[in-house]
Amino acid sequence: MPTVYITAPPSEADRIAETLVEDRLAACVNRLSTTSTYRWEGEVHRDDEAVLLAKTTADAYDDLINRVEAIHPYDVPCIERFDEAHVLESFAEWRTESVE
Amino acid sequence: MPTVYITAPPSEADRIAETLVEDRLAACVNRLSTTSTYRWEGEVHRDDEAVLLAKTTADAYDDLINRVEAIHPYDVPCIERFDEAHVLESFAEWRTESVE
Amino acid sequence: MPTVYITAPPSEADRIAETLVEDRLAACVNRLSTTSTYRWEGEVHRDDEAVLLAKTTADAYDDLINRVEAIHPYDVPCIERFDEAHVLESFAEWRTESVE
């Protein structure tokens, strides 16, 4: 099953997480605080951001990333898919029911 | 090698991490603070939790998840396996020795 | 594309992140705070550390881990590669340009 790794400004992160869960695109979103160091237009920057780890299903993945792109404030958001090699069966069932 | 992603209530997270390392089911557990947004019984909830990232071996994986299920306070805990594509050799050796 | 998972002492983490971005070995590094529980020389320890998640390319991966090994204060640093199953196309392009 896919875990989607998204970064967002701290002020927007809760809104994105809630939208994904309310619209049944993710069963659960874990939000973590991060400091990001990155290159943008030739300069190195450092900013506080949030990492969102959205727990979804293969079927819902395309709709989830389309929704994140639509509501995300960045032109080039970090949206990455990591596939789990195994998930506890009861947790997999709950995820599937939560995004149906 | 597997990294196991587990969420737990903040009050239980250290106990779970210590059990896994003391019982040689993981070489190392990284604990991170998170806020989780999720759907449960039809309602959207938000709670503070901990994310535990347990560094283990393929051989110890089944015993690790059985132990986490046995000591975890949730009926449906988030337990997910992510397989690393590569690990620094000296670190892989230390992990293997630490869980033997 | 590879995300490289590195742990480091809090006092060294920003220096490592900046080196990787300034030297074009990573486009972006997310730094998160963690508490690590681990076994070392037979004893269980607990320490505050940082997790660094370095966003790089397959081509730059070997140079990145060699650089981290060279500048990291630990004899046996945690350096692990996780391959993404999918990355938003515009973000993948930015990563590739940022490490070229």
PDB file of C-alpha atoms in Angstrom:
ATOM      1  CA  MET A   1       0.000   0.000   0.000  1.00  0.00           C
ATOM      2  CA  PRO A   2       1.261   3.532  -0.660  1.00  0.00           C
ATOM      3  CA  THR A   3       2.467   6.016   1.905  1.00  0.00           C
ATOM      4  CA  VAL A   4       2.581   9.463   0.281  1.00  0.00           C
ATOM      5  CA  TYR A   5       5.308  11.843   1.491  1.00  0.00           C
ATOM      6  CA  ILE A   6       4.266  15.497   1.138  1.00  0.00           C
ATOM      7  CA  THR A   7       5.929  18.649   2.461  1.00  0.00           C
ATOM      8  CA  ALA A   8       3.913  21.817   3.119  1.00  0.00           C
ATOM      9  CA  PRO A   9       4.183  25.153   4.934  1.00  0.00           C
ATOM     10  CA  PRO A  10       3.251  24.742   8.628  1.00  0.00           C
ATOM     11  CA  SER A  11       0.255  27.077   8.192  1.00  0.00           C
ATOM     12  CA  GLU A  12      -1.266  24.907   5.431  1.00  0.00           C
ATOM     13  CA  ALA A  13      -0.421  21.423   6.662  1.00  0.00           C
ATOM     14  CA  ASP A  14      -3.485  20.789   8.858  1.00  0.00           C
ATOM     15  CA  ARG A  15      -5.840  21.926   6.101  1.00  0.00           C
ATOM     16  CA  ILE A  16      -4.240  19.528   3.603  1.00  0.00           C
ATOM     17  CA  ALA A  17      -4.303  16.634   6.100  1.00  0.00           C
ATOM     18  CA  GLU A  18      -7.965  17.223   6.967  1.00  0.00           C
ATOM     19  CA  THR A  19      -9.009  17.526   3.330  1.00  0.00           C
ATOM     20  CA  LEU A  20      -7.428  14.177   2.490  1.00  0.00           C
ATOM     21  CA  VAL A  21      -9.119  12.379   5.389  1.00  0.00           C
ATOM     22  CA  GLU A  22     -12.496  14.125   5.077  1.00  0.00           C
ATOM     23  CA  ASP A  23     -12.632  13.393   1.341  1.00  0.00           C
ATOM     24  CA  ARG A  24     -11.686   9.720   1.936  1.00  0.00           C
ATOM     25  CA  LEU A  25      -8.437   9.971  -0.036  1.00  0.00           C
ATOM     26  CA  ALA A  26      -6.372   8.868   2.976  1.00  0.00           C
ATOM     27  CA  ALA A  27      -7.293   6.851   6.074  1.00  0.00           C
ATOM     28  CA  CYS A  28      -4.744   8.669   8.206  1.00  0.00           C
ATOM     29  CA  VAL A  29      -2.175  11.452   7.857  1.00  0.00           C
ATOM     30  CA  ASN A  30       0.814  11.767  10.208  1.00  0.00           C
ATOM     31  CA  ARG A  31       2.153  15.312  10.458  1.00  0.00           C
ATOM     32  CA  LEU A  32       5.769  15.873  11.579  1.00  0.00           C
ATOM     33  CA  SER A  33       7.751  19.101  12.000  1.00  0.00           C
ATOM     34  CA  THR A  34      10.813  19.566   9.845  1.00  0.00           C
ATOM     35  CA  THR A  35      13.433  22.103   8.846  1.00  0.00           C
ATOM     36  CA  SER A  36      14.137  21.942   5.110  1.00  0.00           C
ATOM     37  CA  THR A  37      17.420  22.904   3.461  1.00  0.00           C
ATOM     38  CA  TYR A  38      17.069  23.226  -0.320  1.00  0.00           C
ATOM     39  CA  ARG A  39      18.332  24.917  -3.443  1.00  0.00           C
ATOM     40  CA  TRP A  40      15.945  27.324  -5.187  1.00  0.00           C
ATOM     41  CA  GLU A  41      16.947  29.607  -8.055  1.00  0.00           C
ATOM     42  CA  GLY A  42      20.617  28.994  -7.342  1.00  0.00           C
ATOM     43  CA  GLU A  43      20.560  29.876  -3.636  1.00  0.00           C
ATOM     44  CA  VAL A  44      20.513  27.575  -0.589  1.00  0.00           C
ATOM     45  CA  HIS A  45      17.521  28.272   1.686  1.00  0.00           C
ATOM     46  CA  ARG A  46      16.328  26.922   5.035  1.00  0.00           C
ATOM     47  CA  ASP A  47      12.657  26.945   6.095  1.00  0.00           C
ATOM     48  CA  ASP A  48      10.379  25.375   8.666  1.00  0.00           C
ATOM     49  CA  GLU A  49       7.910  23.014   7.025  1.00  0.00           C
ATOM     50  CA  ALA A  50       5.672  20.067   7.843  1.00  0.00           C
ATOM     51  CA  VAL A  51       6.062  16.534   6.504  1.00  0.00           C
ATOM     52  CA  LEU A  52       2.736  14.796   5.879  1.00  0.00           C
ATOM     53  CA  LEU A  53       2.707  11.005   5.580  1.00  0.00           C
ATOM     54  CA  ALA A  54      -0.640  10.028   4.060  1.00  0.00           C
ATOM     55  CA  LYS A  55      -1.706   6.389   4.370  1.00  0.00           C
ATOM     56  CA  THR A  56      -3.815   5.452   1.357  1.00  0.00           C
ATOM     57  CA  THR A  57      -4.552   2.624  -1.094  1.00  0.00           C
ATOM     58  CA  ALA A  58      -3.288   1.905  -4.598  1.00  0.00           C
ATOM     59  CA  ASP A  59      -6.775   2.649  -5.960  1.00  0.00           C
ATOM     60  CA  ALA A  60      -6.990   6.070  -4.300  1.00  0.00           C
ATOM     61  CA  TYR A  61      -3.417   7.155  -5.064  1.00  0.00           C
ATOM     62  CA  ASP A  62      -4.052   9.054  -8.324  1.00  0.00           C
ATOM     63  CA  ASP A  63      -6.996  10.962  -6.879  1.00  0.00           C
ATOM     64  CA  LEU A  64      -4.963  11.825  -3.774  1.00  0.00           C
ATOM     65  CA  ILE A  65      -2.041  13.346  -5.677  1.00  0.00           C
ATOM     66  CA  ASN A  66      -4.368  15.267  -7.980  1.00  0.00           C
ATOM     67  CA  ARG A  67      -6.138  16.720  -4.961  1.00  0.00           C
ATOM     68  CA  VAL A  68      -2.879  17.641  -3.224  1.00  0.00           C
ATOM     69  CA  GLU A  69      -1.596  19.378  -6.362  1.00  0.00           C
ATOM     70  CA  ALA A  70      -4.851  21.334  -6.629  1.00  0.00           C
ATOM     71  CA  ILE A  71      -4.884  22.637  -3.033  1.00  0.00           C
ATOM     72  CA  HIS A  72      -1.125  22.941  -2.374  1.00  0.00           C
ATOM     73  CA  PRO A  73       0.331  26.490  -2.245  1.00  0.00           C
ATOM     74  CA  TYR A  74       3.639  25.546  -3.971  1.00  0.00           C
ATOM     75  CA  ASP A  75       4.145  25.458  -7.745  1.00  0.00           C
ATOM     76  CA  VAL A  76       6.413  22.421  -7.363  1.00  0.00           C
ATOM     77  CA  PRO A  77       5.273  20.480  -4.297  1.00  0.00           C
ATOM     78  CA  CYS A  78       7.193  17.484  -2.944  1.00  0.00           C
ATOM     79  CA  ILE A  79       4.829  14.533  -3.495  1.00  0.00           C
ATOM     80  CA  GLU A  80       6.438  11.097  -3.386  1.00  0.00           C
ATOM     81  CA  ARG A  81       5.072   7.560  -3.167  1.00  0.00           C
ATOM     82  CA  PHE A  82       6.692   4.873  -0.998  1.00  0.00           C
ATOM     83  CA  ASP A  83       5.233   1.380  -1.256  1.00  0.00           C
ATOM     84  CA  GLU A  84       5.113  -0.715   1.873  1.00  0.00           C
ATOM     85  CA  ALA A  85       6.454  -4.255   1.552  1.00  0.00           C
ATOM     86  CA  HIS A  86       3.977  -5.489   4.171  1.00  0.00           C
ATOM     87  CA  VAL A  87       1.191  -4.056   6.327  1.00  0.00           C
ATOM     88  CA  LEU A  88      -0.481  -5.641   9.351  1.00  0.00           C
ATOM     89  CA  GLU A  89      -3.646  -7.213   7.925  1.00  0.00           C
ATOM     90  CA  SER A  90      -6.128  -5.548  10.273  1.00  0.00           C
ATOM     91  CA  PHE A  91      -4.548  -2.142   9.576  1.00  0.00           C
ATOM     92  CA  ALA A  92      -4.683  -2.752   5.811  1.00  0.00           C
ATOM     93  CA  GLU A  93      -8.386  -3.574   6.081  1.00  0.00           C
ATOM     94  CA  TRP A  94      -9.094  -0.415   8.066  1.00  0.00           C
ATOM     95  CA  ARG A  95      -7.220   1.689   5.481  1.00  0.00           C
ATOM     96  CA  THR A  96      -9.183   0.164   2.634  1.00  0.00           C
ATOM     97  CA  GLU A  97     -12.530   0.732   4.374  1.00  0.00           C
ATOM     98  CA  SER A  98     -11.589   4.305   5.306  1.00  0.00           C
ATOM     99  CA  VAL A  99     -10.881   5.423   1.741  1.00  0.00           C
ATOM    100  CA  GLU A 100     -13.732   3.609  -0.002  1.00  0.00           C
TER     101      GLU A 100
ATOM    102  CA  MET B   1      16.614  -4.657   5.403  1.00  0.00           C
ATOM    103  CA  PRO B   2      13.258  -3.703   6.915  1.00  0.00           C
ATOM    104  CA  THR B   3      12.401  -0.463   8.656  1.00  0.00           C
ATOM    105  CA  VAL B   4       9.150  -0.949  10.567  1.00  0.00           C
ATOM    106  CA  TYR B   5       6.859   2.097  10.853  1.00  0.00           C
ATOM    107  CA  ILE B   6       4.728   1.984  14.019  1.00  0.00           C
ATOM    108  CA  THR B   7       2.523   4.659  15.577  1.00  0.00           C
ATOM    109  CA  ALA B   8       1.759   4.660  19.304  1.00  0.00           C
ATOM    110  CA  PRO B   9       0.391   6.946  22.020  1.00  0.00           C
ATOM    111  CA  PRO B  10       3.168   9.210  23.387  1.00  0.00           C
ATOM    112  CA  SER B  11       2.854   7.617  26.848  1.00  0.00           C
ATOM    113  CA  GLU B  12       3.531   4.096  25.480  1.00  0.00           C
ATOM    114  CA  ALA B  13       6.146   4.831  22.817  1.00  0.00           C
ATOM    115  CA  ASP B  14       9.298   4.624  24.974  1.00  0.00           C
ATOM    116  CA  ARG B  15       8.177   1.343  26.503  1.00  0.00           C
ATOM    117  CA  ILE B  16       7.617  -0.200  23.055  1.00  0.00           C
ATOM    118  CA  ALA B  17      10.966   1.109  21.743  1.00  0.00           C
ATOM    119  CA  GLU B  18      12.867  -0.228  24.772  1.00  0.00           C
ATOM    120  CA  THR B  19      11.178  -3.620  24.609  1.00  0.00           C
ATOM    121  CA  LEU B  20      12.175  -4.059  20.956  1.00  0.00           C
ATOM    122  CA  VAL B  21      15.825  -3.148  21.600  1.00  0.00           C
ATOM    123  CA  GLU B  22      16.156  -4.997  24.928  1.00  0.00           C
ATOM    124  CA  ASP B  23      14.650  -8.162  23.424  1.00  0.00           C
ATOM    125  CA  ARG B  24      16.969  -7.914  20.364  1.00  0.00           C
ATOM    126  CA  LEU B  25      14.103  -7.518  17.895  1.00  0.00           C
ATOM    127  CA  ALA B  26      15.489  -4.178  16.647  1.00  0.00           C
ATOM    128  CA  ALA B  27      18.995  -2.715  16.693  1.00  0.00           C
ATOM    129  CA  CYS B  28      17.692   0.829  16.954  1.00  0.00           C
ATOM    130  CA  VAL B  29      14.350   2.637  17.189  1.00  0.00           C
ATOM    131  CA  ASN B  30      13.952   6.298  16.166  1.00  0.00           C
ATOM    132  CA  ARG B  31      11.034   8.015  17.914  1.00  0.00           C
ATOM    133  CA  LEU B  32       9.487  11.121  16.315  1.00  0.00           C
ATOM    134  CA  SER B  33       6.568  13.293  17.467  1.00  0.00           C
ATOM    135  CA  THR B  34       3.542  13.491  15.211  1.00  0.00           C
ATOM    136  CA  THR B  35      -0.020  14.768  15.049  1.00  0.00           C
ATOM    137  CA  SER B  36      -2.311  12.225  13.402  1.00  0.00           C
ATOM    138  CA  THR B  37      -5.500  13.050  11.524  1.00  0.00           C
ATOM    139  CA  TYR B  38      -7.627   9.954  10.878  1.00  0.00           C
ATOM    140  CA  ARG B  39     -11.100   8.581  10.378  1.00  0.00           C
ATOM    141  CA  TRP B  40     -12.504   6.343  13.111  1.00  0.00           C
ATOM    142  CA  GLU B  41     -16.100   5.148  13.281  1.00  0.00           C
ATOM    143  CA  GLY B  42     -17.134   7.721  10.701  1.00  0.00           C
ATOM    144  CA  GLU B  43     -15.643  10.787  12.432  1.00  0.00           C
ATOM    145  CA  VAL B  44     -12.403  12.672  11.693  1.00  0.00           C
ATOM    146  CA  HIS B  45     -10.119  12.837  14.760  1.00  0.00           C
ATOM    147  CA  ARG B  46      -6.777  14.489  15.517  1.00  0.00           C
ATOM    148  CA  ASP B  47      -4.389  13.185  18.199  1.00  0.00           C
ATOM    149  CA  ASP B  48      -0.785  13.535  19.283  1.00  0.00           C
ATOM    150  CA  GLU B  49       1.125  10.312  18.722  1.00  0.00           C
ATOM    151  CA  ALA B  50       4.671   9.031  18.288  1.00  0.00           C
ATOM    152  CA  VAL B  51       6.099   7.459  15.140  1.00  0.00           C
ATOM    153  CA  LEU B  52       8.574   4.650  15.858  1.00  0.00           C
ATOM    154  CA  LEU B  53      10.969   3.605  13.095  1.00  0.00           C
ATOM    155  CA  ALA B  54      12.457   0.262  14.115  1.00  0.00           C
ATOM    156  CA  LYS B  55      15.600  -0.894  12.299  1.00  0.00           C
ATOM    157  CA  THR B  56      15.611  -4.662  12.116  1.00  0.00           C
ATOM    158  CA  THR B  57      16.503  -7.629   9.871  1.00  0.00           C
ATOM    159  CA  ALA B  58      14.429  -9.793   7.552  1.00  0.00           C
ATOM    160  CA  ASP B  59      14.903 -12.737   9.929  1.00  0.00           C
ATOM    161  CA  ALA B  60      13.647 -10.825  12.981  1.00  0.00           C
ATOM    162  CA  TYR B  61      10.724  -9.123  11.234  1.00  0.00           C
ATOM    163  CA  ASP B  62       7.975 -11.643  12.059  1.00  0.00           C
ATOM    164  CA  ASP B  63       8.958 -11.829  15.728  1.00  0.00           C
ATOM    165  CA  LEU B  64       9.075  -8.023  15.921  1.00  0.00           C
ATOM    166  CA  ILE B  65       5.557  -7.482  14.577  1.00  0.00           C
ATOM    167  CA  ASN B  66       4.156 -10.251  16.778  1.00  0.00           C
ATOM    168  CA  ARG B  67       5.731  -8.601  19.817  1.00  0.00           C
ATOM    169  CA  VAL B  68       4.447  -5.139  18.881  1.00  0.00           C
ATOM    170  CA  GLU B  69       0.916  -6.500  18.392  1.00  0.00           C
ATOM    171  CA  ALA B  70       1.079  -8.205  21.805  1.00  0.00           C
ATOM    172  CA  ILE B  71       2.205  -5.131  23.771  1.00  0.00           C
ATOM    173  CA  HIS B  72       0.477  -2.353  21.771  1.00  0.00           C
ATOM    174  CA  PRO B  73      -2.547  -0.649  23.392  1.00  0.00           C
ATOM    175  CA  TYR B  74      -4.504  -0.276  20.094  1.00  0.00           C
ATOM    176  CA  ASP B  75      -6.775  -2.972  18.655  1.00  0.00           C
ATOM    177  CA  VAL B  76      -5.662  -1.986  15.136  1.00  0.00           C
ATOM    178  CA  PRO B  77      -2.104  -0.639  15.361  1.00  0.00           C
ATOM    179  CA  CYS B  78      -0.303   0.915  12.384  1.00  0.00           C
ATOM    180  CA  ILE B  79       2.547  -1.527  11.642  1.00  0.00           C
ATOM    181  CA  GLU B  80       4.117  -1.230   8.194  1.00  0.00           C
ATOM    182  CA  ARG B  81       7.287  -2.590   6.618  1.00  0.00           C
ATOM    183  CA  PHE B  82       9.474  -0.519   4.289  1.00  0.00           C
ATOM    184  CA  ASP B  83      12.393  -2.312   2.668  1.00  0.00           C
ATOM    185  CA  GLU B  84      15.588  -0.377   2.156  1.00  0.00           C
ATOM    186  CA  ALA B  85      17.122  -0.593  -1.316  1.00  0.00           C
ATOM    187  CA  HIS B  86      20.625  -0.230   0.156  1.00  0.00           C
ATOM    188  CA  VAL B  87      22.225   0.132   3.583  1.00  0.00           C
ATOM    189  CA  LEU B  88      25.790   1.180   4.399  1.00  0.00           C
ATOM    190  CA  GLU B  89      27.622  -2.106   4.898  1.00  0.00           C
ATOM    191  CA  SER B  90      29.031  -1.366   8.352  1.00  0.00           C
ATOM    192  CA  PHE B  91      25.589  -0.266   9.536  1.00  0.00           C
ATOM    193  CA  ALA B  92      23.980  -3.422   8.111  1.00  0.00           C
ATOM    194  CA  GLU B  93      26.518  -5.551   9.994  1.00  0.00           C
ATOM    195  CA  TRP B  94      25.850  -3.723  13.252  1.00  0.00           C
ATOM    196  CA  ARG B  95      22.076  -4.221  12.798  1.00  0.00           C
ATOM    197  CA  THR B  96      22.511  -7.932  12.165  1.00  0.00           C
ATOM    198  CA  GLU B  97      24.753  -8.396  15.222  1.00  0.00           C
ATOM    199  CA  SER B  98      22.408  -6.363  17.409  1.00  0.00           C
ATOM    200  CA  VAL B  99      19.344  -8.515  16.737  1.00  0.00           C
ATOM    201  CA  GLU B 100      20.990 -11.922  16.781  1.00  0.00           C
TER     202      GLU B 100
ATOM    203  CA  MET C   1      14.453   8.279  -7.042  1.00  0.00           C
ATOM    204  CA  PRO C   2      16.315   7.713  -3.760  1.00  0.00           C
ATOM    205  CA  THR C   3      15.528   9.259  -0.414  1.00  0.00           C
ATOM    206  CA  VAL C   4      18.531   8.753   1.875  1.00  0.00           C
ATOM    207  CA  TYR C   5      17.776   8.286   5.588  1.00  0.00           C
ATOM    208  CA  ILE C   6      20.658   9.502   7.788  1.00  0.00           C
ATOM    209  CA  THR C   7      20.827   9.998  11.546  1.00  0.00           C
ATOM    210  CA  ALA C   8      23.254  12.476  13.106  1.00  0.00           C
ATOM    211  CA  PRO C   9      23.909  14.289  16.386  1.00  0.00           C
ATOM    212  CA  PRO C  10      21.759  17.460  16.602  1.00  0.00           C
ATOM    213  CA  SER C  11      24.885  19.650  16.644  1.00  0.00           C
ATOM    214  CA  GLU C  12      26.148  18.233  13.337  1.00  0.00           C
ATOM    215  CA  ALA C  13      22.900  17.817  11.416  1.00  0.00           C
ATOM    216  CA  ASP C  14      22.654  21.302   9.869  1.00  0.00           C
ATOM    217  CA  ARG C  15      26.264  21.157   8.684  1.00  0.00           C
ATOM    218  CA  ILE C  16      25.671  17.804   6.968  1.00  0.00           C
ATOM    219  CA  ALA C  17      22.409  19.008   5.369  1.00  0.00           C
ATOM    220  CA  GLU C  18      24.010  22.200   4.075  1.00  0.00           C
ATOM    221  CA  THR C  19      27.036  20.380   2.696  1.00  0.00           C
ATOM    222  CA  LEU C  20      24.829  18.013   0.696  1.00  0.00           C
ATOM    223  CA  VAL C  21      22.763  20.831  -0.811  1.00  0.00           C
ATOM    224  CA  GLU C  22      25.658  23.246  -1.390  1.00  0.00           C
ATOM    225  CA  ASP C  23      27.695  20.538  -3.112  1.00  0.00           C
ATOM    226  CA  ARG C  24      24.698  19.535  -5.277  1.00  0.00           C
ATOM    227  CA  LEU C  25      24.500  16.016  -3.876  1.00  0.00           C
ATOM    228  CA  ALA C  26      20.895  16.543  -2.747  1.00  0.00           C
ATOM    229  CA  ALA C  27      18.191  18.938  -3.929  1.00  0.00           C
ATOM    230  CA  CYS C  28      16.606  19.125  -0.501  1.00  0.00           C
ATOM    231  CA  VAL C  29      17.183  17.738   2.989  1.00  0.00           C
ATOM    232  CA  ASN C  30      14.368  17.478   5.559  1.00  0.00           C
ATOM    233  CA  ARG C  31      15.623  17.503   9.148  1.00  0.00           C
ATOM    234  CA  LEU C  32      13.430  15.992  11.891  1.00  0.00           C
ATOM    235  CA  SER C  33      14.057  15.660  15.633  1.00  0.00           C
ATOM    236  CA  THR C  34      14.197  12.174  17.078  1.00  0.00           C
ATOM    237  CA  THR C  35      15.017  10.234  20.219  1.00  0.00           C
ATOM    238  CA  SER C  36      16.960   7.071  19.415  1.00  0.00           C
ATOM    239  CA  THR C  37      16.955   3.894  21.504  1.00  0.00           C
ATOM    240  CA  TYR C  38      19.737   1.510  20.483  1.00  0.00           C
ATOM    241  CA  ARG C  39      22.093  -1.207  21.592  1.00  0.00           C
ATOM    242  CA  TRP C  40      25.805  -0.335  21.686  1.00  0.00           C
ATOM    243  CA  GLU C  41      28.481  -2.566  23.195  1.00  0.00           C
ATOM    244  CA  GLY C  42      25.848  -4.659  24.959  1.00  0.00           C
ATOM    245  CA  GLU C  43      24.009  -1.780  26.676  1.00  0.00           C
ATOM    246  CA  VAL C  44      20.730  -0.073  25.717  1.00  0.00           C
ATOM    247  CA  HIS C  45      21.169   3.700  25.251  1.00  0.00           C
ATOM    248  CA  ARG C  46      18.824   6.589  24.501  1.00  0.00           C
ATOM    249  CA  ASP C  47      19.986   9.821  22.803  1.00  0.00           C
ATOM    250  CA  ASP C  48      18.553  12.854  21.045  1.00  0.00           C
ATOM    251  CA  GLU C  49      19.466  12.846  17.363  1.00  0.00           C
ATOM    252  CA  ALA C  50      18.324  14.296  14.052  1.00  0.00           C
ATOM    253  CA  VAL C  51      16.929  12.332  11.125  1.00  0.00           C
ATOM    254  CA  LEU C  52      17.975  13.750   7.752  1.00  0.00           C
ATOM    255  CA  LEU C  53      15.959  12.759   4.675  1.00  0.00           C
ATOM    256  CA  ALA C  54      18.036  13.717   1.629  1.00  0.00           C
ATOM    257  CA  LYS C  55      16.234  13.886  -1.721  1.00  0.00           C
ATOM    258  CA  THR C  56      18.671  12.957  -4.475  1.00  0.00           C
ATOM    259  CA  THR C  57      18.958  11.103  -7.790  1.00  0.00           C
ATOM    260  CA  ALA C  58      20.162   7.609  -8.662  1.00  0.00           C
ATOM    261  CA  ASP C  59      23.214   9.138 -10.388  1.00  0.00           C
ATOM    262  CA  ALA C  60      24.245  11.195  -7.349  1.00  0.00           C
ATOM    263  CA  TYR C  61      23.594   8.475  -4.753  1.00  0.00           C
ATOM    264  CA  ASP C  62      27.100   6.985  -4.552  1.00  0.00           C
ATOM    265  CA  ASP C  63      28.758  10.399  -4.262  1.00  0.00           C
ATOM    266  CA  LEU C  64      26.265  11.412  -1.574  1.00  0.00           C
ATOM    267  CA  ILE C  65      26.910   8.431   0.680  1.00  0.00           C
ATOM    268  CA  ASN C  66      30.664   8.747   0.236  1.00  0.00           C
ATOM    269  CA  ARG C  67      30.458  12.395   1.275  1.00  0.00           C
ATOM    270  CA  VAL C  68      28.265  11.637   4.287  1.00  0.00           C
ATOM    271  CA  GLU C  69      30.662   8.910   5.440  1.00  0.00           C
ATOM    272  CA  ALA C  70      33.590  11.320   5.097  1.00  0.00           C
ATOM    273  CA  ILE C  71      32.053  14.174   7.140  1.00  0.00           C
ATOM    274  CA  HIS C  72      29.945  12.188   9.645  1.00  0.00           C
ATOM    275  CA  PRO C  73      31.211  12.049  13.254  1.00  0.00           C
ATOM    276  CA  TYR C  74      30.123   8.411  13.841  1.00  0.00           C
ATOM    277  CA  ASP C  75      32.253   5.374  12.983  1.00  0.00           C
ATOM    278  CA  VAL C  76      29.113   3.475  11.957  1.00  0.00           C
ATOM    279  CA  PRO C  77      26.565   6.015  10.685  1.00  0.00           C
ATOM    280  CA  CYS C  78      22.987   5.051   9.793  1.00  0.00           C
ATOM    281  CA  ILE C  79      22.797   5.619   6.013  1.00  0.00           C
ATOM    282  CA  GLU C  80      19.910   3.900   4.234  1.00  0.00           C
ATOM    283  CA  ARG C  81      18.379   4.225   0.783  1.00  0.00           C
ATOM    284  CA  PHE C  82      14.615   4.116   0.188  1.00  0.00           C
ATOM    285  CA  ASP C  83      13.480   4.171  -3.425  1.00  0.00           C
ATOM    286  CA  GLU C  84      10.301   6.036  -4.251  1.00  0.00           C
ATOM    287  CA  ALA C  85       7.778   4.151  -6.382  1.00  0.00           C
ATOM    288  CA  HIS C  86       6.603   7.427  -7.952  1.00  0.00           C
ATOM    289  CA  VAL C  87       7.448  11.125  -7.735  1.00  0.00           C
ATOM    290  CA  LEU C  88       5.419  14.068  -9.037  1.00  0.00           C
ATOM    291  CA  GLU C  89       6.978  14.847 -12.418  1.00  0.00           C
ATOM    292  CA  SER C  90       7.688  18.536 -11.808  1.00  0.00           C
ATOM    293  CA  PHE C  91       9.326  17.691  -8.472  1.00  0.00           C
ATOM    294  CA  ALA C  92      11.446  14.965 -10.088  1.00  0.00           C
ATOM    295  CA  GLU C  93      12.647  17.471 -12.700  1.00  0.00           C
ATOM    296  CA  TRP C  94      13.573  20.019 -10.045  1.00  0.00           C
ATOM    297  CA  ARG C  95      15.514  17.369  -8.111  1.00  0.00           C
ATOM    298  CA  THR C  96      17.422  16.331 -11.200  1.00  0.00           C
ATOM    299  CA  GLU C  97      18.315  19.939 -12.106  1.00  0.00           C
ATOM    300  CA  SER C  98      19.331  20.727  -8.513  1.00  0.00           C
ATOM    301  CA  VAL C  99      21.915  17.963  -8.276  1.00  0.00           C
ATOM    302  CA  GLU C 100      23.386  18.234 -11.761  1.00  0.00           C
TER     303      GLU C 100
END
